[in-house]
């Protein structure tokens, strides 16, 4: 069932499937669509909530000039969980959604039983953070110079993700739709920097039920490095999941089996 929840500054598109203990699947800037196969698999015995983060796809914002910070997105998640009235929740966050989930764990531990932060891109935790910041700035500048394909090439290079050229052409070299271009504009202008530069409160998170997830096929990639750095700060051993950064979309059945270990 698709719904819209008004929140301060935005209207959040969200979908609720199934019945049972609450599981939230969230990305950023990724919207709810790639989570659908995984959500369907979990909905047999769980209530599963997916959402488009504010400013992306079906979740419009009142002020497109306001940054989308982890704290604001955590408040959005808190309101969604309270609205679903089936919590507290296990929250699985991927990429920027993992950062949102960590901020939620810090601010509202009453609403979460476990947070699984899958490959949070917290590049400011790394010793070469200045270099990565500079590369990110080049990606953003290239995008807003009117070269989204070139920006994606630079982004993948920064992230140490190496795709065969035919795969890149198939997924990233096509003319973006107006919606996809608007989402990318919002991501680069308002979401990217606040998310990648966020520094968790390690002391607080050490007291929270947090799992750091890394894809089995993410070896050497930027988000493996950021996830390992975060796990080290929290004193936990990372959990491995099938696939790479988007394993939940590429192999949802195997991913669901592994995710159930934490449900």
Coordinates of C-alpha atoms in Angstrom, one line a residue:
X1 CA 0.0 0.0 0.0
X2 CA 1.4 3.4 -1.1
X3 CA 0.9 6.4 1.2
X4 CA 2.1 9.9 1.8
X5 CA 3.1 11.3 5.2
X6 CA 3.3 15.1 5.6
X7 CA 6.4 16.0 7.7
X8 CA 8.1 19.3 8.4
X9 CA 9.3 20.6 5.1
X10 CA 8.4 17.5 3.0
X11 CA 5.8 14.9 2.0
X12 CA 7.2 11.4 2.3
X13 CA 6.1 8.7 -0.1
X14 CA 6.2 5.4 1.6
X15 CA 4.9 1.9 1.0
X16 CA 3.8 -0.7 3.6
X17 CA 3.7 -4.4 2.9
X18 CA 2.8 -7.5 5.0
X19 CA 2.1 -7.9 8.7
X20 CA 4.2 -8.7 11.7
X21 CA 7.3 -7.1 13.3
X22 CA 8.3 -3.9 11.6
X23 CA 11.3 -3.8 9.2
X24 CA 12.3 -0.5 7.5
X25 CA 14.4 -0.6 4.3
X26 CA 15.8 2.8 3.4
X27 CA 18.4 4.3 1.0
X28 CA 19.7 7.7 0.1
X29 CA 19.7 9.0 -2.5
X30 CA 18.2 5.7 -3.7
X31 CA 14.4 5.6 -3.5
X32 CA 12.1 2.8 -2.6
X33 CA 11.9 1.0 -6.0
X34 CA 15.1 -1.1 -5.8
X35 CA 14.0 -2.4 -2.4
X36 CA 10.7 -3.8 -3.7
X37 CA 11.9 -7.4 -4.4
X38 CA 13.5 -7.7 -1.0
X39 CA 10.5 -6.1 0.7
X40 CA 8.2 -8.6 -1.0
X41 CA 10.3 -11.5 0.3
X42 CA 10.2 -10.2 3.9
X43 CA 6.5 -9.3 3.9
X44 CA 5.4 -12.9 4.4
X45 CA 6.0 -12.5 8.1
X46 CA 7.0 -8.9 8.7
X47 CA 5.5 -5.4 8.2
X48 CA 7.9 -3.8 5.7
X49 CA 8.2 -0.1 5.2
X50 CA 10.0 1.4 2.3
X51 CA 10.3 5.1 1.4
X52 CA 11.6 7.7 -1.0
X53 CA 13.9 10.0 1.1
X54 CA 12.9 13.6 1.1
X55 CA 13.7 15.5 -2.1
X56 CA 13.9 12.3 -4.2
X57 CA 11.3 11.0 -6.7
X58 CA 7.9 10.9 -5.0
X59 CA 8.9 12.7 -1.8
X60 CA 8.8 16.4 -2.6
X61 CA 10.3 19.1 -0.4
X62 CA 9.0 22.6 0.3
X63 CA 12.4 24.2 0.1
X64 CA 14.7 22.6 -2.4
X65 CA 17.5 24.9 -1.2
X66 CA 17.6 23.2 2.3
X67 CA 20.2 20.5 2.8
X68 CA 19.1 17.0 3.5
X69 CA 21.1 16.1 6.6
X70 CA 21.3 12.8 8.3
X71 CA 19.5 14.4 11.3
X72 CA 16.6 15.6 9.2
X73 CA 16.3 12.2 7.5
X74 CA 16.5 10.5 10.9
X75 CA 13.5 12.6 12.0
X76 CA 11.7 11.6 8.9
X77 CA 12.3 7.9 9.7
X78 CA 11.1 8.4 13.3
X79 CA 7.9 9.9 12.1
X80 CA 7.3 7.1 9.6
X81 CA 7.9 4.5 12.2
X82 CA 5.5 6.2 14.6
X83 CA 3.0 6.5 11.8
X84 CA 3.2 2.8 10.9
X85 CA 2.4 2.0 14.5
X86 CA 4.0 -1.4 14.3
X87 CA 7.4 -0.7 15.9
X88 CA 9.9 -0.5 17.3
X89 CA 11.7 -1.5 14.1
X90 CA 14.7 -3.3 12.6
X91 CA 16.1 -0.6 10.3
X92 CA 18.2 -1.7 7.3
X93 CA 19.9 1.3 5.7
X94 CA 22.0 1.2 2.6
X95 CA 24.6 3.8 1.5
X96 CA 23.3 7.2 2.5
X97 CA 20.3 5.4 4.0
X98 CA 22.7 3.7 6.4
X99 CA 23.8 7.1 7.6
X100 CA 20.2 8.1 8.1
X101 CA 19.7 4.9 10.1
X102 CA 22.7 5.6 12.3
X103 CA 21.5 9.1 13.0
X104 CA 18.1 7.6 14.0
X105 CA 19.8 5.1 16.3
X106 CA 21.6 8.0 18.0
X107 CA 18.5 10.2 18.4
X108 CA 15.6 7.8 18.9
X109 CA 16.8 4.4 20.4
X110 CA 13.2 3.9 21.6
X111 CA 12.1 3.3 18.0
X112 CA 14.7 0.8 16.9
X113 CA 15.5 -2.8 18.0
X114 CA 18.5 -3.1 15.6
X115 CA 20.1 -0.9 13.0
X116 CA 21.9 -2.6 10.1
X117 CA 24.1 0.1 8.5
X118 CA 25.1 -1.4 5.1
X119 CA 28.1 0.4 3.6
X120 CA 27.7 3.9 5.0
X121 CA 29.8 6.3 2.9
X122 CA 31.3 8.1 5.8
X123 CA 34.5 9.1 3.9
X124 CA 35.5 11.7 6.5
X125 CA 36.4 8.8 8.8
X126 CA 39.3 7.9 6.5
X127 CA 42.9 9.1 6.7
X128 CA 42.7 10.4 3.1
X129 CA 39.4 12.2 3.6
X130 CA 40.8 15.4 2.1
X131 CA 41.6 13.7 -1.2
X132 CA 38.1 12.1 -1.3
X133 CA 36.5 15.4 -0.5
X134 CA 38.4 16.9 -3.5
X135 CA 37.3 14.1 -5.8
X136 CA 33.7 14.5 -4.6
X137 CA 33.9 18.2 -5.5
X138 CA 35.1 17.2 -9.0
X139 CA 32.2 14.9 -9.4
X140 CA 29.7 17.6 -8.4
X141 CA 31.3 20.2 -10.6
X142 CA 31.3 17.9 -13.6
X143 CA 27.6 17.1 -13.0
X144 CA 26.5 20.7 -12.8
X145 CA 28.7 21.6 -15.8
X146 CA 26.2 19.5 -17.8
X147 CA 28.0 16.2 -18.0
X148 CA 26.2 13.7 -15.8
X149 CA 27.8 10.7 -17.6
X150 CA 31.3 12.1 -17.0
X151 CA 30.3 12.8 -13.4
X152 CA 29.2 9.2 -13.0
X153 CA 32.5 8.0 -14.4
X154 CA 34.4 10.1 -11.8
X155 CA 32.0 8.9 -9.0
X156 CA 32.7 5.3 -9.8
X157 CA 36.4 6.0 -10.0
X158 CA 36.3 7.7 -6.6
X159 CA 34.3 4.8 -5.1
X160 CA 36.8 2.2 -6.6
X161 CA 33.9 0.5 -8.4
X162 CA 35.1 -0.9 -11.7
X163 CA 32.4 -1.8 -14.3
X164 CA 32.9 -3.3 -17.7
X165 CA 32.3 -0.7 -20.3
X166 CA 29.2 -2.4 -21.7
X167 CA 27.7 -2.5 -18.2
X168 CA 28.4 1.2 -17.7
X169 CA 26.9 2.1 -21.1
X170 CA 23.7 0.1 -20.3
X171 CA 23.1 1.6 -16.9
X172 CA 24.7 5.0 -16.9
X173 CA 25.4 6.3 -20.4
X174 CA 21.8 6.8 -21.4
X175 CA 20.1 10.2 -21.4
X176 CA 18.5 10.6 -17.9
X177 CA 14.8 11.1 -17.6
X178 CA 13.8 14.5 -16.2
X179 CA 12.9 12.9 -12.9
X180 CA 16.3 11.1 -12.7
X181 CA 18.1 14.3 -13.5
X182 CA 16.2 16.2 -10.9
X183 CA 17.0 13.6 -8.3
X184 CA 20.7 13.7 -9.2
X185 CA 20.7 17.5 -9.0
X186 CA 19.2 17.3 -5.5
X187 CA 21.6 14.6 -4.4
X188 CA 24.7 16.4 -5.5
X189 CA 23.5 19.9 -4.3
X190 CA 21.8 19.0 -1.0
X191 CA 22.5 15.4 0.1
X192 CA 26.0 14.3 -0.8
X193 CA 28.2 16.6 1.4
X194 CA 26.0 16.5 4.6
X195 CA 25.9 12.7 4.3
X196 CA 29.6 11.8 3.5
X197 CA 30.9 14.4 6.0
X198 CA 28.7 13.3 8.9
X199 CA 30.7 12.2 12.0
X200 CA 28.7 9.9 14.3
X201 CA 28.7 10.2 18.1
X202 CA 30.8 7.0 18.6
X203 CA 30.3 7.0 22.4
X204 CA 26.5 7.0 21.9
X205 CA 26.5 4.5 19.1
X206 CA 28.6 2.0 21.1
X207 CA 25.6 1.7 23.4
X208 CA 23.2 1.0 20.5
X209 CA 22.3 -2.3 18.7
X210 CA 24.2 -1.5 15.5
X211 CA 25.4 -3.9 12.9
X212 CA 27.8 -2.7 10.2
X213 CA 27.2 -4.5 6.9
X214 CA 29.6 -4.9 4.0
X215 CA 29.1 -6.7 0.7
X216 CA 31.0 -9.8 0.1
X217 CA 31.9 -8.4 -3.4
X218 CA 32.9 -4.9 -2.2
X219 CA 36.5 -5.7 -1.5
X220 CA 38.7 -2.7 -2.1
X221 CA 35.8 -0.3 -2.7
X222 CA 35.5 3.0 -0.9
X223 CA 32.5 1.9 1.1
X224 CA 34.2 -1.2 2.4
X225 CA 36.9 1.1 3.7
X226 CA 34.4 3.5 5.3
X227 CA 32.4 0.6 6.8
X228 CA 35.5 -1.0 8.3
X229 CA 36.6 2.3 9.8
X230 CA 33.2 2.8 11.4
X231 CA 33.2 -0.8 12.7
X232 CA 36.6 -0.2 14.2
X233 CA 35.5 2.9 16.0
X234 CA 32.5 1.1 17.4
X235 CA 34.5 -2.0 18.4
X236 CA 32.3 -4.4 16.3
X237 CA 33.1 -7.0 13.7
X238 CA 31.4 -6.2 10.3
X239 CA 28.8 -8.6 9.0
X240 CA 29.1 -9.7 5.4
X241 CA 26.2 -9.7 3.1
X242 CA 25.7 -11.1 -0.5
X243 CA 26.8 -9.0 -3.4
X244 CA 28.3 -5.6 -3.4
X245 CA 27.0 -2.1 -2.6
X246 CA 23.6 -2.9 -4.0
X247 CA 23.5 -6.6 -3.3
X248 CA 20.0 -6.3 -1.9
X249 CA 18.7 -5.3 -5.4
X250 CA 20.9 -7.7 -7.4
X251 CA 20.3 -10.8 -5.4
X252 CA 17.3 -10.2 -3.2
X253 CA 16.6 -13.8 -2.3
X254 CA 20.1 -14.5 -1.0
X255 CA 20.1 -11.1 0.7
X256 CA 16.8 -11.8 2.5
X257 CA 18.2 -15.0 3.8
X258 CA 21.2 -13.2 5.3
X259 CA 19.1 -10.3 6.6
X260 CA 16.9 -12.7 8.5
X261 CA 19.9 -13.5 10.7
X262 CA 19.3 -10.1 12.2
X263 CA 15.5 -10.1 12.3

